[in-house]
mmCIF file of C-alpha atoms in Angstrom:
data_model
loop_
_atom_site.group_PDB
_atom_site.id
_atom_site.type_symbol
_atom_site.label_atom_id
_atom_site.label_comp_id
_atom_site.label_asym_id
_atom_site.label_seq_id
_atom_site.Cartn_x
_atom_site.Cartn_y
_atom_site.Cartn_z
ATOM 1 C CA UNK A 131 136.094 115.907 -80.595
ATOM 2 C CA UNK A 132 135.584 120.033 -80.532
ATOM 3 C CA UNK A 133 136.638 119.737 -76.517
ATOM 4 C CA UNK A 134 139.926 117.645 -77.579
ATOM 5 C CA UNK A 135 140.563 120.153 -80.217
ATOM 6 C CA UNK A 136 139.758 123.293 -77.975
ATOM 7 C CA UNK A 137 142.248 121.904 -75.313
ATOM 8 C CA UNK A 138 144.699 120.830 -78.093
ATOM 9 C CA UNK A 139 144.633 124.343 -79.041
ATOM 10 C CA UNK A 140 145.466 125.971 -75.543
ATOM 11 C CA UNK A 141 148.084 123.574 -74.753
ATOM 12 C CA UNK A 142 149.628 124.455 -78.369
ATOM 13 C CA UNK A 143 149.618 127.909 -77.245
ATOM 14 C CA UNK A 144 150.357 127.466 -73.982
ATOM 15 C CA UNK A 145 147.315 128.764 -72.168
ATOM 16 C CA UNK A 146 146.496 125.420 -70.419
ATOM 17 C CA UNK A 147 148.073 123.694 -67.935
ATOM 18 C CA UNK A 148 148.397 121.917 -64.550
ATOM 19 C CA UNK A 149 148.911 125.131 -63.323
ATOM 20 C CA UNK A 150 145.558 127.113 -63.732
ATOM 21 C CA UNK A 151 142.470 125.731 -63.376
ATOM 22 C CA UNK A 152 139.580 126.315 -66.380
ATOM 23 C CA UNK A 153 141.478 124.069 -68.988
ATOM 24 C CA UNK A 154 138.339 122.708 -70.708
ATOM 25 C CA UNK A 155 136.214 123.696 -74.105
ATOM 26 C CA UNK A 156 133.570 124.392 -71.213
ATOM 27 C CA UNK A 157 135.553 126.843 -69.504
ATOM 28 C CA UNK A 158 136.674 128.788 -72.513
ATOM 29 C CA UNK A 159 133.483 129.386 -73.990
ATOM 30 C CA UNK A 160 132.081 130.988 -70.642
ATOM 31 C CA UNK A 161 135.118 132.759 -70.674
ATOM 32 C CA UNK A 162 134.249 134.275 -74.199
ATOM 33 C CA UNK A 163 130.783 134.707 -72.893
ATOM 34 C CA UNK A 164 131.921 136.830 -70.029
ATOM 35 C CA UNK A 165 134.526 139.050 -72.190
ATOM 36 C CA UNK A 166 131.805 139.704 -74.214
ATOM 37 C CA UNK A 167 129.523 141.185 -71.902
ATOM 38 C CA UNK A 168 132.513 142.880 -70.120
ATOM 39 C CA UNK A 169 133.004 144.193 -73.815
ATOM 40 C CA UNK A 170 129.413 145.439 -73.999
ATOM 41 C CA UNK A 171 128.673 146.640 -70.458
ATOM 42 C CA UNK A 172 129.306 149.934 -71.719
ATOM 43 C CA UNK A 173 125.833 149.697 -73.760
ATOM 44 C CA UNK A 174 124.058 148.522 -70.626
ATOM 45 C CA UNK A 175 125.608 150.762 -67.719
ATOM 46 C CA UNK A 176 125.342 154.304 -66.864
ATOM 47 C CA UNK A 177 128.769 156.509 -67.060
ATOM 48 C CA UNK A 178 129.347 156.135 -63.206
ATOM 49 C CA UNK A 179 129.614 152.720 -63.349
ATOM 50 C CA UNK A 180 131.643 152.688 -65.918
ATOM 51 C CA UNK A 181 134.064 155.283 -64.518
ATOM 52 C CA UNK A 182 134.139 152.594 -61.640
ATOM 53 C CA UNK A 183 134.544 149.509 -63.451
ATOM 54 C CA UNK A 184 137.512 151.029 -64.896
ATOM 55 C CA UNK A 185 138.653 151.218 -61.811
ATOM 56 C CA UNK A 186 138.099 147.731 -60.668
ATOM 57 C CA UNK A 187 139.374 146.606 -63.978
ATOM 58 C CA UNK A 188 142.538 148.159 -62.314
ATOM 59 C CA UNK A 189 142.563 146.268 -59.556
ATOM 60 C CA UNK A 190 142.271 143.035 -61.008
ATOM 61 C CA UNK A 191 145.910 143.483 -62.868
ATOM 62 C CA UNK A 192 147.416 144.743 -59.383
ATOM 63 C CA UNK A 193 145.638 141.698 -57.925
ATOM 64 C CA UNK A 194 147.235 139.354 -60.565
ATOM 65 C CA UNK A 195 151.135 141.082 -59.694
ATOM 66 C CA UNK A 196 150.673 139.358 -55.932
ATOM 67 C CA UNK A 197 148.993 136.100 -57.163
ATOM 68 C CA UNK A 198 152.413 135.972 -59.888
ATOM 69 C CA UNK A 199 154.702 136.494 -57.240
ATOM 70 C CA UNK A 200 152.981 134.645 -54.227
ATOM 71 C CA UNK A 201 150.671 132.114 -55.112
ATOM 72 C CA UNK A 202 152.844 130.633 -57.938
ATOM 73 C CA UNK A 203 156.467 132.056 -56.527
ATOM 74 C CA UNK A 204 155.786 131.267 -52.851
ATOM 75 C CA UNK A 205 156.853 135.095 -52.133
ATOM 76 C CA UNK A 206 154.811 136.529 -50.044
ATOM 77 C CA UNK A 207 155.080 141.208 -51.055
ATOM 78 C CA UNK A 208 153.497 142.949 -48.506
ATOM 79 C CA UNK A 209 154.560 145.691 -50.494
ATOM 80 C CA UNK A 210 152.772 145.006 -53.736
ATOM 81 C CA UNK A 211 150.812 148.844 -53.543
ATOM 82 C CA UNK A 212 154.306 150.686 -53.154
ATOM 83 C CA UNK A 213 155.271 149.323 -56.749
ATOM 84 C CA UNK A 214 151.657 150.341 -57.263
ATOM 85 C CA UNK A 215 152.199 153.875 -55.891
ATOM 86 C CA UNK A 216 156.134 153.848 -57.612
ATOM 87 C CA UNK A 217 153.919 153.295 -60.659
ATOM 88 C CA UNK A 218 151.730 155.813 -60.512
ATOM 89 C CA UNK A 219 154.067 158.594 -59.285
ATOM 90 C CA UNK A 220 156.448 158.294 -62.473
ATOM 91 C CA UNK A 221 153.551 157.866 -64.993
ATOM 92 C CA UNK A 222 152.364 161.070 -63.167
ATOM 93 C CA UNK A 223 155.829 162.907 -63.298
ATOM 94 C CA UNK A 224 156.731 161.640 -66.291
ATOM 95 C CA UNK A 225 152.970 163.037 -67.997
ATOM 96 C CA UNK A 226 153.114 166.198 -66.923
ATOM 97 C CA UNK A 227 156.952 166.978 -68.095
ATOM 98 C CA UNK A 228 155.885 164.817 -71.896
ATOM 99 C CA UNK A 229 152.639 165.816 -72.624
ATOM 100 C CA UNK A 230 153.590 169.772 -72.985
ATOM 101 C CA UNK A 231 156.979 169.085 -75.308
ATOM 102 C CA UNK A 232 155.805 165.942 -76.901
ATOM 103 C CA UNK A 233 152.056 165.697 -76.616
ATOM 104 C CA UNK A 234 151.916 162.266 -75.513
ATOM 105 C CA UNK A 235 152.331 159.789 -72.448
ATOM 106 C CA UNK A 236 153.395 156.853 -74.307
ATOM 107 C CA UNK A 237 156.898 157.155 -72.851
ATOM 108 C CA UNK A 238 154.846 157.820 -69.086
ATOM 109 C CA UNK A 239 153.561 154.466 -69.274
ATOM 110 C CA UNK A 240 156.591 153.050 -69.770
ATOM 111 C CA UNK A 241 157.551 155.028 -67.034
ATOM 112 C CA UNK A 242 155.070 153.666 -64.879
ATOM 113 C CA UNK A 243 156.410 150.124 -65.962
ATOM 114 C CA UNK A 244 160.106 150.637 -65.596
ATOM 115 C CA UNK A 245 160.773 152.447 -62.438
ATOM 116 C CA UNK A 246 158.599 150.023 -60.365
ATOM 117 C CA UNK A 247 161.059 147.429 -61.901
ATOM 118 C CA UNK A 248 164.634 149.208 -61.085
ATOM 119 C CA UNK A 249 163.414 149.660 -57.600
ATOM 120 C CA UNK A 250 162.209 146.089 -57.153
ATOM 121 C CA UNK A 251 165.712 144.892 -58.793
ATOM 122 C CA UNK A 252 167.478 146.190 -56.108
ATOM 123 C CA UNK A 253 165.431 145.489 -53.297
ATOM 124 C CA UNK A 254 164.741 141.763 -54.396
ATOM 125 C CA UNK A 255 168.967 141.687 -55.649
ATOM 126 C CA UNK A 256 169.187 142.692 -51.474
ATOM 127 C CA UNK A 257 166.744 140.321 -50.254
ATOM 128 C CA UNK A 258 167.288 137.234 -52.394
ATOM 129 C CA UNK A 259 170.756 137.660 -52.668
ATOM 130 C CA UNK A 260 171.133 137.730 -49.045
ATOM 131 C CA UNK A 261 168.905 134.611 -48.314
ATOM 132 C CA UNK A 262 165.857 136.430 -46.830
ATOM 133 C CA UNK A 263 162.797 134.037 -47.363
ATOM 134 C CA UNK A 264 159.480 133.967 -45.789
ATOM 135 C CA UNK A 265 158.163 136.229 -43.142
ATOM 136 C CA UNK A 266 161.206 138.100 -43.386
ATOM 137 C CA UNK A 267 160.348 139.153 -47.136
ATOM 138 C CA UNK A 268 157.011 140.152 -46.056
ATOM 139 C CA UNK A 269 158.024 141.969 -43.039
ATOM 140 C CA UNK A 270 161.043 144.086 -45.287
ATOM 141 C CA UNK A 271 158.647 144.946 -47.993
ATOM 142 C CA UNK A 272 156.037 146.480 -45.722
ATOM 143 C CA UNK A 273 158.193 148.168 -43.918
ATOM 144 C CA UNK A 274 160.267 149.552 -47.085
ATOM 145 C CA UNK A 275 156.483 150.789 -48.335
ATOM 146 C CA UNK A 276 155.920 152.412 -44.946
ATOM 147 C CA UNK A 277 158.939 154.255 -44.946
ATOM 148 C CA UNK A 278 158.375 155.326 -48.879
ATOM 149 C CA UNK A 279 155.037 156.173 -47.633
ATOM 150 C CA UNK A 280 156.798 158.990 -44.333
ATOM 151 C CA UNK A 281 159.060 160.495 -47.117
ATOM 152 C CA UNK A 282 156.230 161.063 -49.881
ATOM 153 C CA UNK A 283 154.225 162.825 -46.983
ATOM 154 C CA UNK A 284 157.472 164.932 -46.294
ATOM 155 C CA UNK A 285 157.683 166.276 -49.886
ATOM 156 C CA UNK A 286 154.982 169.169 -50.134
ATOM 157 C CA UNK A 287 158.366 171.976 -50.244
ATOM 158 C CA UNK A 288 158.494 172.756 -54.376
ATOM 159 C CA UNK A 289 162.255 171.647 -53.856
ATOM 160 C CA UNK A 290 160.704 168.010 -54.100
ATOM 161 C CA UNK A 291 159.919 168.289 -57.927
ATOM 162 C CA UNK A 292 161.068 166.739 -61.369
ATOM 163 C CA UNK A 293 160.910 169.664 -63.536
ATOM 164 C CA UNK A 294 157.177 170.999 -63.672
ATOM 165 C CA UNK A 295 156.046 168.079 -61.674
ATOM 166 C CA UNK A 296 156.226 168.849 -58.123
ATOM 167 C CA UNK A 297 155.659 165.775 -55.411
ATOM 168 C CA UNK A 298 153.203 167.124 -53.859
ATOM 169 C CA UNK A 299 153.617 165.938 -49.559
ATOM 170 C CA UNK A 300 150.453 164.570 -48.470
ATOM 171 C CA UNK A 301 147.926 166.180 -51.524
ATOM 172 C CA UNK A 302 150.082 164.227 -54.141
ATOM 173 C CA UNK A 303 149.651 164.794 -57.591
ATOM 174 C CA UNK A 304 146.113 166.433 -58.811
ATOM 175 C CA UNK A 305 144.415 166.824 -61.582
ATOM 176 C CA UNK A 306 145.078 170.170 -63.521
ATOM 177 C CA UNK A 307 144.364 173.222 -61.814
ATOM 178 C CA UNK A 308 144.879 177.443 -62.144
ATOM 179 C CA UNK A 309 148.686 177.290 -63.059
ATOM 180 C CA UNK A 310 148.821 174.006 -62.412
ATOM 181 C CA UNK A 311 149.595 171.572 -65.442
ATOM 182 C CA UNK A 312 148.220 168.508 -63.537
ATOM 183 C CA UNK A 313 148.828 164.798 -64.569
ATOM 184 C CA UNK A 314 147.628 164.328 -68.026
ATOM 185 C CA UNK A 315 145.002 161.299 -69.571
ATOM 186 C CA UNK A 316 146.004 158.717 -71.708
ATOM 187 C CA UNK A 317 147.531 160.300 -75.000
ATOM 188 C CA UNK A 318 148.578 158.849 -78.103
ATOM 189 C CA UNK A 319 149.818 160.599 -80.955
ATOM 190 C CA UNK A 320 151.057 158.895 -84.458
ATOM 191 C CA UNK A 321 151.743 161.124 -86.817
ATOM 192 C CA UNK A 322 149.232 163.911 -87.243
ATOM 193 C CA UNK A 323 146.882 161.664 -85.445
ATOM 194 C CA UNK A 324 146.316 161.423 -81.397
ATOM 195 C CA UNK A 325 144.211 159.430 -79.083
ATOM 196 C CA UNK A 326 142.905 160.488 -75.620
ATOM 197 C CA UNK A 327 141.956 158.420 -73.348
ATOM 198 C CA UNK A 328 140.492 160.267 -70.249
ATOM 199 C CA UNK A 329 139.657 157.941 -67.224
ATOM 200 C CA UNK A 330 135.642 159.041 -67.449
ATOM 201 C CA UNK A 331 135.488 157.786 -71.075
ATOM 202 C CA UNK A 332 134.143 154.500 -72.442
ATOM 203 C CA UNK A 333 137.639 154.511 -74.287
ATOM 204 C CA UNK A 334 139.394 154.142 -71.181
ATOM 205 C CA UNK A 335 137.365 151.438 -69.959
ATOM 206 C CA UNK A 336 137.981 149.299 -73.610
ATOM 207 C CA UNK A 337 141.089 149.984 -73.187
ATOM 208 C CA UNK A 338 141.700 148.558 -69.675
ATOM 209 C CA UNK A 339 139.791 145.642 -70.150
ATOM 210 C CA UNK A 340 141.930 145.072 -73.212
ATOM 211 C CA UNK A 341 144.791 145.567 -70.787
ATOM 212 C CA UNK A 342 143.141 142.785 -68.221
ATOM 213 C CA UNK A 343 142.926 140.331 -70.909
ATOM 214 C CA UNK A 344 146.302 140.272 -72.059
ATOM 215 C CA UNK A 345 147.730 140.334 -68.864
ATOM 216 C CA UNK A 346 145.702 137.520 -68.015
ATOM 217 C CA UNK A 347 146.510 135.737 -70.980
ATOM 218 C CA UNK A 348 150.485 136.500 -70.696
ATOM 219 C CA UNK A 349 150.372 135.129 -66.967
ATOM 220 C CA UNK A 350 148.702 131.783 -67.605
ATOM 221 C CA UNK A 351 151.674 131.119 -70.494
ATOM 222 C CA UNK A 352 154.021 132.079 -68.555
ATOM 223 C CA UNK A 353 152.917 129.634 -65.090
ATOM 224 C CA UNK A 354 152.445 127.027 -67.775
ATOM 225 C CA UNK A 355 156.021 127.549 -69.003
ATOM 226 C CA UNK A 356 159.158 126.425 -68.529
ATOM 227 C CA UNK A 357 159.842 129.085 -65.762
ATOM 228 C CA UNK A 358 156.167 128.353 -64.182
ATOM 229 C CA UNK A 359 157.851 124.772 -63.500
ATOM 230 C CA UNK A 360 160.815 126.120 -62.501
ATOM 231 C CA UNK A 361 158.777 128.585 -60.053
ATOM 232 C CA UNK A 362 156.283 126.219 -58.898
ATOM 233 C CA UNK A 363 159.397 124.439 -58.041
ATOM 234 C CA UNK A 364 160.692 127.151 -55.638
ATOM 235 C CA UNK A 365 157.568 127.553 -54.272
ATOM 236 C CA UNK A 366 157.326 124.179 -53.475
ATOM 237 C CA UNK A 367 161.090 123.336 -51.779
ATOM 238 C CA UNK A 368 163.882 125.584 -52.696
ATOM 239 C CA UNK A 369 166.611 123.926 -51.359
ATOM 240 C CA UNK A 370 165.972 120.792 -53.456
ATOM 241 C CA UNK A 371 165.006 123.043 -56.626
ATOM 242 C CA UNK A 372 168.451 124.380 -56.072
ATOM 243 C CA UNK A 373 170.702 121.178 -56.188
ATOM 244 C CA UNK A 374 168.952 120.043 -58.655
ATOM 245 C CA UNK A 375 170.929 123.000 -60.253
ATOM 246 C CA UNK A 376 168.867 125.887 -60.875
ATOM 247 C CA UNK A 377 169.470 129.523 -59.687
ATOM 248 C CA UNK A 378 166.828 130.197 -57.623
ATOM 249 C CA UNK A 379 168.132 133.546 -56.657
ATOM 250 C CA UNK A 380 168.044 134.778 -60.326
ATOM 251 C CA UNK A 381 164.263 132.774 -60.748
ATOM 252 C CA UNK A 382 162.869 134.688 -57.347
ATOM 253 C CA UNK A 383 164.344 137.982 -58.528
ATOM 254 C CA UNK A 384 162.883 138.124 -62.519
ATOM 255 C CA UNK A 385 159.547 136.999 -60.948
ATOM 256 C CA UNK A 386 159.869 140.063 -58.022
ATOM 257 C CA UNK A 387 160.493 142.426 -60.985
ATOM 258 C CA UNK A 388 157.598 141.270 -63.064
ATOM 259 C CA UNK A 389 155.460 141.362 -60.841
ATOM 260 C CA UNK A 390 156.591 144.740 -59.910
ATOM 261 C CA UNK A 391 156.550 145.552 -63.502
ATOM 262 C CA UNK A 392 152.483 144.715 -63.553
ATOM 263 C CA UNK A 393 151.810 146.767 -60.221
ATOM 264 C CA UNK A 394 153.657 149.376 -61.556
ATOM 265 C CA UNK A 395 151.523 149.098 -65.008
ATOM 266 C CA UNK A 396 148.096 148.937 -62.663
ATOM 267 C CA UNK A 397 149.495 152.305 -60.986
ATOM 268 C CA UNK A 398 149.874 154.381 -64.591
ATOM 269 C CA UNK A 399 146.436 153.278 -65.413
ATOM 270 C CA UNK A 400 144.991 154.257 -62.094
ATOM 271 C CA UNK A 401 146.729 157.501 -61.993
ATOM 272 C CA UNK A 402 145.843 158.596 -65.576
ATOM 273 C CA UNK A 403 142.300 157.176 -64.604
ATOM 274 C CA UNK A 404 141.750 159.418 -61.884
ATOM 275 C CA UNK A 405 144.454 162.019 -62.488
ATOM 276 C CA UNK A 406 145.722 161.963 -59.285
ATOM 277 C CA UNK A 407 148.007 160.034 -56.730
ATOM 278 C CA UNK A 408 148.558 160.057 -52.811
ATOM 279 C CA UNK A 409 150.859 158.834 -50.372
ATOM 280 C CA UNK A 410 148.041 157.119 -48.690
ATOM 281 C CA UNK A 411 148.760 154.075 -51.186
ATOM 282 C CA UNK A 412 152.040 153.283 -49.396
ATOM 283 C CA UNK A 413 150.321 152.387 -46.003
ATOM 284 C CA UNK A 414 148.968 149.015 -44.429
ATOM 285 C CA UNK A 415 145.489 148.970 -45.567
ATOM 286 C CA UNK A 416 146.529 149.162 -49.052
ATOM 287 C CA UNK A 417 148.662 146.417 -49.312
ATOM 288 C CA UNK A 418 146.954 144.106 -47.142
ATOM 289 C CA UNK A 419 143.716 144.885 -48.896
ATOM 290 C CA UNK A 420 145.377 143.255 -52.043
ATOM 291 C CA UNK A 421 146.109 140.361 -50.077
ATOM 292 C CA UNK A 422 142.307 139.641 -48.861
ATOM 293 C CA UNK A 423 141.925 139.570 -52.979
ATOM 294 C CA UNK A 424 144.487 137.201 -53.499
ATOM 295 C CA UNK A 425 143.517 135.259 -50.209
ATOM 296 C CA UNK A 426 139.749 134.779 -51.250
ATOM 297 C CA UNK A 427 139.769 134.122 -54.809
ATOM 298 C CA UNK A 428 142.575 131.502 -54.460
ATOM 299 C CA UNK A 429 146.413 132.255 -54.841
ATOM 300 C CA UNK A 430 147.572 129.728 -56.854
ATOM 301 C CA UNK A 431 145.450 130.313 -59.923
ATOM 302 C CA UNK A 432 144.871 133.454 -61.761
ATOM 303 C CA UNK A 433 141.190 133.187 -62.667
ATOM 304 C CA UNK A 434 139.957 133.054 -58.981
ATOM 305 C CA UNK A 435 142.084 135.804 -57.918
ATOM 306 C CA UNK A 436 140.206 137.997 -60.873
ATOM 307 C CA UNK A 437 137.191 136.923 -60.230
ATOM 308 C CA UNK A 438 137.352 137.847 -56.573
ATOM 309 C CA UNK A 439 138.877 141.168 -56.835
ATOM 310 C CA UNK A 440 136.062 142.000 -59.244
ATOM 311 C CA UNK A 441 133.509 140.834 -56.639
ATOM 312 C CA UNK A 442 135.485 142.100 -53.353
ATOM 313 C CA UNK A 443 135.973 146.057 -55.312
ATOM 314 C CA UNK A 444 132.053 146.051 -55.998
ATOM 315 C CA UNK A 445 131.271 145.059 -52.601
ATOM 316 C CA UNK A 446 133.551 147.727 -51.318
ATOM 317 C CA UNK A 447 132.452 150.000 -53.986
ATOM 318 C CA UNK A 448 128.511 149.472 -52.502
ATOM 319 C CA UNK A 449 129.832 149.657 -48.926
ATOM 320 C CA UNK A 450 131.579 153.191 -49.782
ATOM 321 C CA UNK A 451 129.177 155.545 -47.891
ATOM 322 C CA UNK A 452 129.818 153.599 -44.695
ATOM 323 C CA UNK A 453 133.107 154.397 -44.325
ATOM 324 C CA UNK A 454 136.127 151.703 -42.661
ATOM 325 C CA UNK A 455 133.173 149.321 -42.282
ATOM 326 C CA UNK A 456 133.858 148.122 -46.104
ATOM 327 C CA UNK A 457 137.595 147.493 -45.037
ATOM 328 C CA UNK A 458 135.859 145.361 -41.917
ATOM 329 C CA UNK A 459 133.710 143.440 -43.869
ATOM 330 C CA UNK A 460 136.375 142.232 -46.518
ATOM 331 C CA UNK A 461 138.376 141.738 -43.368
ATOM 332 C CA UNK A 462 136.162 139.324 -42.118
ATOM 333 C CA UNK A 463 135.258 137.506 -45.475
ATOM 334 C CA UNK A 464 138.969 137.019 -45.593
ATOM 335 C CA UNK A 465 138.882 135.507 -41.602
ATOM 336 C CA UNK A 466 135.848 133.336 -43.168
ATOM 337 C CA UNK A 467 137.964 132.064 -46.470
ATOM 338 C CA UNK A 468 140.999 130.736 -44.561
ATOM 339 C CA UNK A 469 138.745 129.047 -42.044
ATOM 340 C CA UNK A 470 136.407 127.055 -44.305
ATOM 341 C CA UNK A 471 138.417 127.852 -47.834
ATOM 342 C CA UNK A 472 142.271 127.645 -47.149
ATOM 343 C CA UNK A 473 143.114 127.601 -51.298
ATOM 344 C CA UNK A 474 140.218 129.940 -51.709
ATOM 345 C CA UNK A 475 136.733 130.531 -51.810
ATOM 346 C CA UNK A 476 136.837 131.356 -55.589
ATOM 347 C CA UNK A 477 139.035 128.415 -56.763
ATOM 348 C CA UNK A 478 137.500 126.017 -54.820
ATOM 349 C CA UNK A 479 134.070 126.520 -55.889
ATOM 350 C CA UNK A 480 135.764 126.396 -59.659
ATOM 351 C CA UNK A 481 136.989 122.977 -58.612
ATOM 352 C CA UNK A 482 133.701 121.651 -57.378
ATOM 353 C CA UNK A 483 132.294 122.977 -60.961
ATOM 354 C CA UNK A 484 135.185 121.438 -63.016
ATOM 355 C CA UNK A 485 134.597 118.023 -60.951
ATOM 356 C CA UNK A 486 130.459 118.195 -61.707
ATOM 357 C CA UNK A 487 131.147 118.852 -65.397
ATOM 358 C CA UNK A 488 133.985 116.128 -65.805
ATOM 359 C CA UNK A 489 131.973 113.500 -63.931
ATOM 360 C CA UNK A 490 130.414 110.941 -66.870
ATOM 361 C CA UNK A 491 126.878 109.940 -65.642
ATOM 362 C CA UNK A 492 126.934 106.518 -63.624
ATOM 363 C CA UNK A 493 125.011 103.656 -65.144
ATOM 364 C CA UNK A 494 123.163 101.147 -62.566
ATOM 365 C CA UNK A 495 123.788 97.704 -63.024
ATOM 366 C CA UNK A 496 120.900 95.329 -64.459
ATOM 367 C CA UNK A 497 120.571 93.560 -61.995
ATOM 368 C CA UNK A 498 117.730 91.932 -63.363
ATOM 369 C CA UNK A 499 119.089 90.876 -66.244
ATOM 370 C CA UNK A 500 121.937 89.416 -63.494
ATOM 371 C CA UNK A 501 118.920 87.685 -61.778
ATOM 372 C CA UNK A 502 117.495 85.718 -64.889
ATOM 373 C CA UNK A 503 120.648 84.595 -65.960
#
């Protein structure tokens, strides 16, 4: 009766669905179990590790953008970092210009959320408007991050600035320096009151997490909505989800721009985390790192894909000393997943799990009692 309740409950609310897997009582009370550890790792862990889960934390919501728009949208962005990047340059600009007039970066992080979004409107309004699908989507959104990636590097003349923010070229923007007012932390004001949240605080870390969770929490509503049918549906055959009479132009566009809209929200928080931003985000290994996330966990649901960019960033974090052989590795494991693991190492081993724990116990027939009879 408490599991029928507990999945009465999520499908009131919308949290559980054909569309993610971890629908049981079962899964929601070692979800609870996890947050709370996540919640008190900050008790257990030294400050470097938590400067670098915060981090990681990061990753997962940039990691959830491509599973939105690809594993549930069919749209392959290989161009998810330069929303990413887009991100954390305006949160960035946007800081250092607010935080001397109005002491705050509340209106940054919107920022970070909203410019991501106009750009991705009119690239995806180009793309899906003019019938680009497939390899040709993936192809035009590298290439549009490469070539966002040659101008940043071209912009280190103080003519490339937004009033005291200046772009930077190849150093970006830094932390603050001698006459330099740098890109600001986290600040809230109300009032007479403020908040700062700097990116080597436990704060900051609470604060992402909280982030991670309602992300999390906002996806698997929305991919067991309505417009998760009606996305699942374009993923699936778009010509048929279209005479059946739905505008699949407008349905791959608002899904490019939210997920743009969560990159660009990863971007702020990585950029006020570390107080700095590069044009090295715009290039290949960037983006296609994201992808060996997505790839490994399992696109199509949400909880693998968070699961294995939490793994894959530690096991890069570990690997850090040794250079581009981290990049190899996670290469390799991604080689490995599409071999033996095509929907994903993550998922699938969630499956297997869901399948034990939903299996009722076999009972042998008497046969003895067949016998005397």
């Amino acid at each position: 009766m408490g599991g029928e309740r507990s999945l009465a409950c999520g499908r009131g609310i919308g949290l559980n669905g054909p569309q993610t897997l971890g629908n049981s009582a079962f899964f929601w009370v070692v979800w609870a179990i996890g947050l709370a550890l996540m919640i008190a790792l900050p008790l257990l862990a030294s400050r470097y590790q938590i400067i670098n889960a915060s981090n990681i934390l990061i990753s997962s919501i940039l990691a959830m953008s491509l599973c939105l728009i690809w594993g549930y949208g069919g749209i392959l962005s290989l161009g998810q970092a330069s929303f990413y990047c887009i991100g954390g340059y305006a949160y960035g600009i946007a800081g250092i210009n607010l935080i001397q007039s109005s002491g705050n970066t509340e209106l940054a992080i919107l920022a970070g959320i909203i410019v991501p979004v106009g750009f991705a409107a009119v690239l995806g309004a180009m793309m899906f408007y003019s019938r680009l699908q497939g390899v040709y989507v993936a192809i035009l959104t590298l290439v549009v991050s490469l070539l966002l990636g040659l101008f940043m590097r071209q912009t280190a003349d103080p003519f490339y600035a937004i009033g005291k923010a200046a772009f930077g070229g190849m150093n970006g923007l830094k932390p603050a320096g001698a006459g330099d007012p740098g890109v600001p932390p986290l600040t809230f004001r109300f009032a007479e009151y403020s908040w700062v949240f700097d990116g080597r605080g436990i704060g900051f870390y609470w604060l992402t997490l909280a982030i991670v969770v309602l992300v999390y929490l906002g996806l698997r509503w929305l991919v067991n909505s309505s417009f998760g049918y009606k996305l699942i549906a374009c993923r699936e055959d778009l010509d048929r989800t279209e005479t059946m009479g739905y505008d699949i132009r407008l349905i791959q566009l608002t899904v490019f721009c939210l997920s743009a809209a969560i990159a660009g929200l990863s971007g702020a928080l990585y950029t006020a985390w570390g107080a700095y931003i590069h044009p090295d985000g715009f290039s290949v290994a960037p983006n296609i790192l994201v992808v060996i996330w997505v790839v490994v966990g399992g696109r199509k649901d949400l909880t693998s894909v968070v699961i294995s960019t939490m793994l894959l960033s530690w096991i890069a974090l570990e690997l850090a000393p040794y250079g581009e052989v981290s990049l190899l590795i996670q290469g390799l494991i991604l080689v490995v997943a599409m071999l033996i693991a095509p929907d994903g190492i993550v998922a699938q081993f969630g499956a297997f799990i869901g399948r034990m724990i939903a299996r009722k116990p076999r009972i042998a027939p008497n046969s003895w009692k067949e016998k005397i009879a």
